[in-house]
Structures are given as structure tokens and as C-alpha cells.
Amino acid sequence: MKAKGSMLVVDDEEVVRDSLARWLEEDGYRVDTAADGQAALTKLGEQAYAILLVDLKMPGIDGLQVLAQARTLQPDAAVIIMTAYATVDTAVQAMKQGAYDYLVKPFEPEELSLMVGKLTNTQALQRENILLRKALKHQCEFKDLVSKSPKMEAVFELARTAAKSNSTVLVLGESGTGKELLARAIHAESPRREGPFVGVSCAALTETLLESELFGHERGAFTGAISSARGKFEIAAGGTLFLDESGDISPKLQLDLLRVLDAREFRRVGGSLLIRTDVRIIAATNRDLKKLVESGGF
């Protein structure tokens, strides 16, 4: 069976280190281990890893130092911090410095499997997104958008101008008129072209699900939230977030989005940590927003 991905487990306790490695290997991952921070840095210089599972408190080079070096040595690797209750605040600090998430010891192996499984799926989607962006790049450039209509040519010219800025863009049009294609073209011609293009169908989700989808959630934020998860604002960092059918967003979420656009920061559902965001929003809708505003629906 092909391994799901490569992992490095870093913990100074041999029993913990070996038991975690065995569990993850049973889950289908290829696992290396390191007994301390220095050994971890040596392995990071020799082998590429998708995920690092790092204990926070270790003698010598601690987990935060490993995290800092990993960000330089292997910037694409995701780091999960393991911590005791007494050092949760430090683990939160680690997330601010780029860690994906943290686990509080002692934790159930199933909790680790769930977190790593979600992370692996996210990484696979990110790789697929990169490949799709490369494959679609030429299909989404303005030179490939051709119309005999003077009105559409005027739209393309306006979109070209918008692409050069970092302003929020609203695309109006009936279903099937190519709103997402235009949004992708704006992204492809913008300074954010190397960043991700992440789309969300706002009409397909309830208010609660859409809130979690956009902003992410912390463990225990609602029934079934047994682990924390990043939202689209975090996944789209450095790129463009496309809000399709934005006219269907509830008034409450409209206010939440307005605050994010104004302050450039947000909190996950159930969380207290403010997360900075660097995302350009392109919204699209087939609704008549003027009528919605007049009726109080937008």
C-alpha cells in the first residue's frame, strides 16, 4: 500500500515517540522519529516531510525552535505541536508563528488520526489547486476572453483595471454567464497570481456551516467539532477568495465579512485568537442587490 505521506515525530520520551510512530504507521504514513530538537533539524536537512509532530518542551532545542527552523528548511511542511495543559498558551503562540495546530497531552490516538487525516486531505487539495492553477492559467487570462459585444469588452477592460489593484470586486450576472471564469482571470492577472484561488458556494451552505467554512472553528465550538479546522480565509492566504452567490449570505455573516474587510482579522468559530488575513475577495451573485438592499435583505 502506498504511504499517505511522510511524517517526523519529535519527542524526548522514547515510549511516547515510538507509540505515536507505530500508530501513524498503522494509519498508512511513513514515519521517522527524532529524540530531540537537534536530531529533528538534522533529519529536516536530509529528508522532506509533509507533517512534523513536535513536542513543545524538550531539553536543548525546544519545539518552538524546531518550528522556526522548519519554516526555513521546509516551508511546505505542516507542524503540529504537542503540549501539556500548563503550556497551552505557548502552543497558541506557536500557531501565531506558523504551526498548523496543537494537541494537548494526553490525547487519544484517534484524535491524532483525525487531525492528521484532515491535514493530509488539505495538503492534497492544495497540491491539486497548484496543478489546476497551472493547467488553467492560460485558459483564464484576459486574452482568452473574447466577445463581439462592446458591452462585454468594456467589462473585460474594467476587470483588467481591477486586476491591478487589491480592491474587493463584485461580479454581477445571470447563472452560466462566466462569473467565476472572469474572477479567475482577474486573479491570474493580479499580483496575487502565485497565491491560491479558493472558491466557496455561499448558497449551498446554511449560515452555521458557511460561517465555519469561511472562518474555521476550534475544537468543541459546536456538536461534532472534535478537532479544530482552518477556514477558507486561512487557506486562501496570499491569494483570492471567491464568494459565489454572495447575495445569499445572511445579514449576520454579511456584517462579519464587513468587519474582516475593514480590520483584516477574524476569529475562528469558538475561538478567541485574532488571526490576521491577507486575502483579496471577489464576490459574485445573480441576485438583484439593489432590490435586496431596499427590502433589507442585504
Short mmCIF file of C-alpha atoms in Angstrom, two decimals:
data_model
loop_
_atom_site.label_atom_id
_atom_site.label_comp_id
_atom_site.label_asym_id
_atom_site.label_seq_id
_atom_site.Cartn_x
_atom_site.Cartn_y
_atom_site.Cartn_z
CA MET A 1 0.00 0.00 0.00
CA LYS A 2 1.34 3.42 -0.94
CA ALA A 3 2.13 5.61 2.08
CA LYS A 4 -0.22 8.54 2.65
CA GLY A 5 2.72 10.84 3.32
CA SER A 6 5.93 11.24 5.27
CA MET A 7 5.96 12.35 8.90
CA LEU A 8 8.56 13.17 11.52
CA VAL A 9 7.70 12.59 15.19
CA VAL A 10 9.88 14.59 17.61
CA ASP A 11 9.64 13.79 21.34
CA ASP A 12 12.28 13.24 24.02
CA GLU A 13 10.22 10.46 25.66
CA GLU A 14 11.01 7.20 23.88
CA VAL A 15 7.77 5.46 24.87
CA VAL A 16 5.65 8.34 23.55
CA ARG A 17 7.75 8.70 20.42
CA ASP A 18 7.63 5.03 19.50
CA SER A 19 3.93 4.55 20.29
CA LEU A 20 2.98 7.55 18.14
CA ALA A 21 5.14 6.28 15.30
CA ARG A 22 3.54 2.82 15.42
CA TRP A 23 0.03 4.29 15.45
CA LEU A 24 0.71 6.57 12.50
CA GLU A 25 2.36 3.75 10.54
CA GLU A 26 -0.79 1.67 11.08
CA ASP A 27 -2.71 4.63 9.62
CA GLY A 28 -0.58 4.31 6.48
CA TYR A 29 2.05 7.02 6.94
CA ARG A 30 5.81 6.67 6.54
CA VAL A 31 7.22 7.80 9.87
CA ASP A 32 10.68 8.84 11.07
CA THR A 33 11.44 9.78 14.67
CA ALA A 34 13.81 12.14 16.44
CA ALA A 35 14.68 12.08 20.15
CA ASP A 36 15.40 15.80 20.44
CA GLY A 37 15.38 19.09 18.58
CA GLN A 38 18.90 18.75 17.21
CA ALA A 39 18.17 15.31 15.76
CA ALA A 40 15.00 16.72 14.21
CA LEU A 41 16.89 19.55 12.49
CA THR A 42 19.41 17.04 11.14
CA LYS A 43 16.62 14.95 9.63
CA LEU A 44 14.95 18.06 8.19
CA GLY A 45 18.17 18.78 6.34
CA GLU A 46 18.25 15.28 4.87
CA GLN A 47 14.64 14.30 4.17
CA ALA A 48 11.46 16.09 3.07
CA TYR A 49 8.40 15.68 5.30
CA ALA A 50 4.76 16.59 4.81
CA ILE A 51 3.95 16.78 8.53
CA LEU A 52 6.00 17.31 11.69
CA LEU A 53 4.60 16.22 15.07
CA VAL A 54 6.74 18.09 17.60
CA ASP A 55 6.73 18.10 21.40
CA LEU A 56 6.85 21.63 22.78
CA LYS A 57 9.01 21.07 25.86
CA MET A 58 12.30 19.28 25.17
CA PRO A 59 15.81 19.72 26.58
CA GLY A 60 18.13 21.77 24.41
CA ILE A 61 16.37 22.87 21.24
CA ASP A 62 12.67 23.06 22.11
CA GLY A 63 9.57 22.77 19.93
CA LEU A 64 9.33 26.48 19.14
CA GLN A 65 12.91 26.50 17.88
CA VAL A 66 12.25 23.42 15.76
CA LEU A 67 9.16 25.17 14.35
CA ALA A 68 11.17 28.29 13.47
CA GLN A 69 13.88 26.27 11.71
CA ALA A 70 11.33 24.07 9.94
CA ARG A 71 9.69 27.17 8.46
CA THR A 72 13.04 27.93 6.82
CA LEU A 73 14.24 24.42 5.97
CA GLN A 74 10.90 23.01 4.80
CA PRO A 75 8.32 25.81 4.44
CA ASP A 76 5.74 23.46 2.91
CA ALA A 77 5.79 21.09 5.90
CA ALA A 78 2.92 21.47 8.38
CA VAL A 79 3.82 21.43 12.08
CA ILE A 80 1.55 20.06 14.81
CA ILE A 81 2.68 20.94 18.35
CA MET A 82 2.18 18.57 21.30
CA THR A 83 1.86 20.27 24.66
CA ALA A 84 0.78 19.78 28.28
CA TYR A 85 -2.08 21.76 29.81
CA ALA A 86 0.36 24.09 31.57
CA THR A 87 1.87 25.23 28.26
CA VAL A 88 -1.26 25.72 26.14
CA ASP A 89 -0.58 29.47 25.94
CA THR A 90 2.81 28.71 24.44
CA ALA A 91 1.18 26.36 21.94
CA VAL A 92 -1.14 29.17 20.87
CA GLN A 93 1.95 31.32 20.41
CA ALA A 94 3.36 28.55 18.22
CA MET A 95 0.28 28.78 16.00
CA LYS A 96 0.90 32.50 15.61
CA GLN A 97 4.39 31.59 14.43
CA GLY A 98 3.09 29.21 11.79
CA ALA A 99 2.14 25.91 13.45
CA TYR A 100 -0.89 24.20 11.90
CA ASP A 101 -2.47 23.19 15.21
CA TYR A 102 -1.71 21.67 18.61
CA LEU A 103 -2.66 18.62 20.67
CA VAL A 104 -2.88 18.68 24.46
CA LYS A 105 -1.28 15.69 26.18
CA PRO A 106 -2.55 13.19 27.00
CA PHE A 107 -4.63 12.77 23.86
CA GLU A 108 -6.42 9.82 22.30
CA PRO A 109 -4.73 8.25 19.25
CA GLU A 110 -7.99 8.66 17.34
CA GLU A 111 -7.79 12.42 17.91
CA LEU A 112 -4.34 12.44 16.31
CA SER A 113 -5.57 10.33 13.39
CA LEU A 114 -8.46 12.70 12.75
CA MET A 115 -6.29 15.82 12.82
CA VAL A 116 -3.56 14.31 10.63
CA GLY A 117 -6.15 12.91 8.23
CA LYS A 118 -7.78 16.31 7.75
CA LEU A 119 -4.37 17.93 7.32
CA THR A 120 -3.34 15.34 4.73
CA ASN A 121 -6.55 15.97 2.78
CA THR A 122 -5.96 19.73 2.94
CA GLN A 123 -2.41 19.34 1.66
CA ALA A 124 -3.64 17.13 -1.19
CA LEU A 125 -6.22 19.77 -2.14
CA GLN A 126 -3.56 22.48 -2.02
CA ARG A 127 -1.31 20.46 -4.35
CA GLU A 128 -4.25 19.85 -6.66
CA ASN A 129 -5.05 23.56 -6.56
CA ILE A 130 -1.50 24.39 -7.63
CA LEU A 131 -1.70 21.93 -10.53
CA LEU A 132 -5.10 23.24 -11.57
CA ARG A 133 -3.87 26.84 -11.44
CA LYS A 134 -1.01 25.91 -13.73
CA ALA A 135 -3.32 23.99 -16.07
CA LEU A 136 -5.94 26.74 -16.14
CA LYS A 137 -3.59 29.70 -16.23
CA HIS A 138 -3.75 30.22 -19.97
CA GLN A 139 -7.48 29.47 -20.06
CA CYS A 140 -8.14 32.22 -17.52
CA GLU A 141 -6.12 35.07 -18.96
CA PHE A 142 -7.95 38.06 -20.38
CA LYS A 143 -6.52 37.48 -23.84
CA ASP A 144 -8.60 34.31 -23.99
CA LEU A 145 -11.83 36.10 -23.08
CA VAL A 146 -13.24 37.19 -26.42
CA SER A 147 -16.59 38.80 -27.16
CA LYS A 148 -18.14 40.61 -30.10
CA SER A 149 -20.23 42.66 -27.71
CA PRO A 150 -18.89 46.17 -27.00
CA LYS A 151 -20.50 45.95 -23.56
CA MET A 152 -18.60 42.76 -22.73
CA GLU A 153 -15.35 44.24 -24.00
CA ALA A 154 -15.99 47.15 -21.63
CA VAL A 155 -16.48 44.63 -18.81
CA PHE A 156 -13.17 42.95 -19.67
CA GLU A 157 -11.38 46.30 -19.69
CA LEU A 158 -12.85 47.17 -16.29
CA ALA A 159 -11.80 43.76 -14.97
CA ARG A 160 -8.24 44.29 -16.27
CA THR A 161 -8.10 47.53 -14.30
CA ALA A 162 -9.47 45.79 -11.20
CA ALA A 163 -6.84 43.05 -11.52
CA LYS A 164 -4.06 45.57 -10.95
CA SER A 165 -5.47 46.65 -7.59
CA ASN A 166 -6.15 44.87 -4.32
CA SER A 167 -9.73 46.10 -4.08
CA THR A 168 -12.72 43.88 -3.40
CA VAL A 169 -14.58 43.09 -6.63
CA LEU A 170 -18.28 42.34 -7.14
CA VAL A 171 -19.26 40.46 -10.32
CA LEU A 172 -22.95 40.60 -11.27
CA GLY A 173 -24.58 38.35 -13.84
CA GLU A 174 -27.05 35.59 -14.53
CA SER A 175 -26.15 31.97 -13.80
CA GLY A 176 -23.97 30.47 -16.51
CA THR A 177 -22.57 33.78 -17.77
CA GLY A 178 -19.00 33.03 -16.69
CA LYS A 179 -18.69 34.96 -13.43
CA GLU A 180 -16.17 32.51 -11.98
CA LEU A 181 -14.16 32.50 -15.22
CA LEU A 182 -13.93 36.28 -15.02
CA ALA A 183 -12.94 36.06 -11.35
CA ARG A 184 -10.19 33.58 -12.21
CA ALA A 185 -8.95 35.89 -14.98
CA ILE A 186 -8.77 38.79 -12.52
CA HIS A 187 -6.81 36.59 -10.11
CA ALA A 188 -4.47 35.30 -12.84
CA GLU A 189 -3.60 38.85 -13.94
CA SER A 190 -3.23 40.22 -10.41
CA PRO A 191 -0.15 40.48 -8.16
CA ARG A 192 -1.67 37.56 -6.23
CA ARG A 193 -1.46 35.18 -9.18
CA GLU A 194 1.02 32.89 -7.40
CA GLY A 195 -1.30 32.59 -4.41
CA PRO A 196 -4.30 30.24 -4.17
CA PHE A 197 -7.69 30.86 -5.76
CA VAL A 198 -10.24 29.44 -3.32
CA GLY A 199 -13.94 29.33 -4.10
CA VAL A 200 -16.96 28.99 -1.82
CA SER A 201 -20.56 28.44 -2.90
CA CYS A 202 -22.43 30.59 -0.39
CA ALA A 203 -25.87 29.37 -1.49
CA ALA A 204 -25.05 25.71 -0.86
CA LEU A 205 -24.47 26.02 2.90
CA THR A 206 -26.51 27.01 5.94
CA GLU A 207 -25.45 30.10 7.90
CA THR A 208 -23.72 28.00 10.58
CA LEU A 209 -21.87 25.81 8.09
CA LEU A 210 -20.87 28.77 5.94
CA GLU A 211 -19.50 30.60 8.99
CA SER A 212 -17.33 27.59 9.83
CA GLU A 213 -16.35 27.14 6.17
CA LEU A 214 -15.17 30.75 5.91
CA PHE A 215 -13.56 31.32 9.30
CA GLY A 216 -12.76 27.81 10.52
CA HIS A 217 -13.58 26.56 14.01
CA GLU A 218 -11.95 25.46 17.23
CA ARG A 219 -12.39 22.09 18.85
CA GLY A 220 -15.66 21.96 20.79
CA ALA A 221 -17.11 25.03 19.06
CA PHE A 222 -20.23 23.05 18.21
CA THR A 223 -21.55 19.50 18.27
CA GLY A 224 -19.26 17.31 16.19
CA ALA A 225 -16.30 19.73 16.25
CA ILE A 226 -13.88 17.24 17.79
CA SER A 227 -10.86 19.00 16.32
CA SER A 228 -10.05 22.49 15.11
CA ALA A 229 -10.13 23.31 11.39
CA ARG A 230 -8.91 26.14 9.21
CA GLY A 231 -11.42 28.10 7.17
CA LYS A 232 -11.20 29.42 3.64
CA PHE A 233 -9.78 32.76 4.82
CA GLU A 234 -6.73 30.92 6.16
CA ILE A 235 -6.45 28.53 3.21
CA ALA A 236 -6.62 31.43 0.72
CA ALA A 237 -3.89 33.43 2.48
CA GLY A 238 -1.90 35.47 -0.02
CA GLY A 239 -4.41 34.77 -2.77
CA THR A 240 -8.03 35.32 -3.74
CA LEU A 241 -11.23 34.16 -2.02
CA PHE A 242 -14.12 33.82 -4.48
CA LEU A 243 -17.55 34.08 -2.83
CA ASP A 244 -20.00 32.68 -5.35
CA GLU A 245 -23.69 33.57 -4.94
CA SER A 246 -22.78 36.11 -2.26
CA GLY A 247 -26.29 37.56 -2.45
CA ASP A 248 -27.46 34.53 -0.46
CA ILE A 249 -25.26 35.31 2.55
CA SER A 250 -27.27 36.02 5.72
CA PRO A 251 -27.27 39.56 7.20
CA LYS A 252 -25.26 38.33 10.21
CA LEU A 253 -22.48 36.89 8.05
CA GLN A 254 -22.56 40.00 5.87
CA LEU A 255 -21.65 42.01 8.97
CA ASP A 256 -18.93 39.51 9.90
CA LEU A 257 -17.43 39.77 6.41
CA LEU A 258 -17.60 43.56 6.55
CA ARG A 259 -15.61 43.52 9.79
CA VAL A 260 -12.99 41.24 8.22
CA LEU A 261 -12.69 43.51 5.19
CA ASP A 262 -12.29 46.52 7.46
CA ALA A 263 -9.96 45.11 10.14
CA ARG A 264 -8.22 42.38 8.10
CA GLU A 265 -8.53 39.97 11.02
CA PHE A 266 -11.03 37.44 12.35
CA ARG A 267 -11.58 34.71 14.92
CA ARG A 268 -12.39 31.08 14.26
CA VAL A 269 -15.83 29.95 15.42
CA GLY A 270 -15.49 29.26 19.14
CA GLY A 271 -12.04 30.83 19.26
CA SER A 272 -10.59 33.89 20.97
CA LEU A 273 -7.35 34.26 19.00
CA LEU A 274 -7.38 37.04 16.40
CA ILE A 275 -5.99 35.79 13.09
CA ARG A 276 -4.62 38.26 10.56
CA THR A 277 -5.72 37.73 6.98
CA ASP A 278 -4.21 38.74 3.66
CA VAL A 279 -6.93 37.81 1.17
CA ARG A 280 -8.47 39.60 -1.79
CA ILE A 281 -12.21 38.95 -2.09
CA ILE A 282 -14.06 38.61 -5.37
CA ALA A 283 -17.79 38.16 -4.84
CA ALA A 284 -20.36 37.14 -7.43
CA THR A 285 -24.14 36.92 -7.49
CA ASN A 286 -27.08 36.57 -9.84
CA ARG A 287 -29.36 38.41 -7.40
CA ASP A 288 -30.54 42.00 -7.79
CA LEU A 289 -28.63 43.52 -4.88
CA LYS A 290 -30.35 46.89 -5.23
CA LYS A 291 -33.73 45.28 -4.57
CA LEU A 292 -32.26 43.21 -1.73
CA VAL A 293 -30.89 46.36 -0.10
CA GLU A 294 -34.24 48.12 -0.45
CA SER A 295 -36.03 45.15 1.13
CA GLY A 296 -33.48 44.90 3.96
CA GLY A 297 -32.11 41.55 2.80
CA PHE A 298 -28.63 42.83 2.06
#
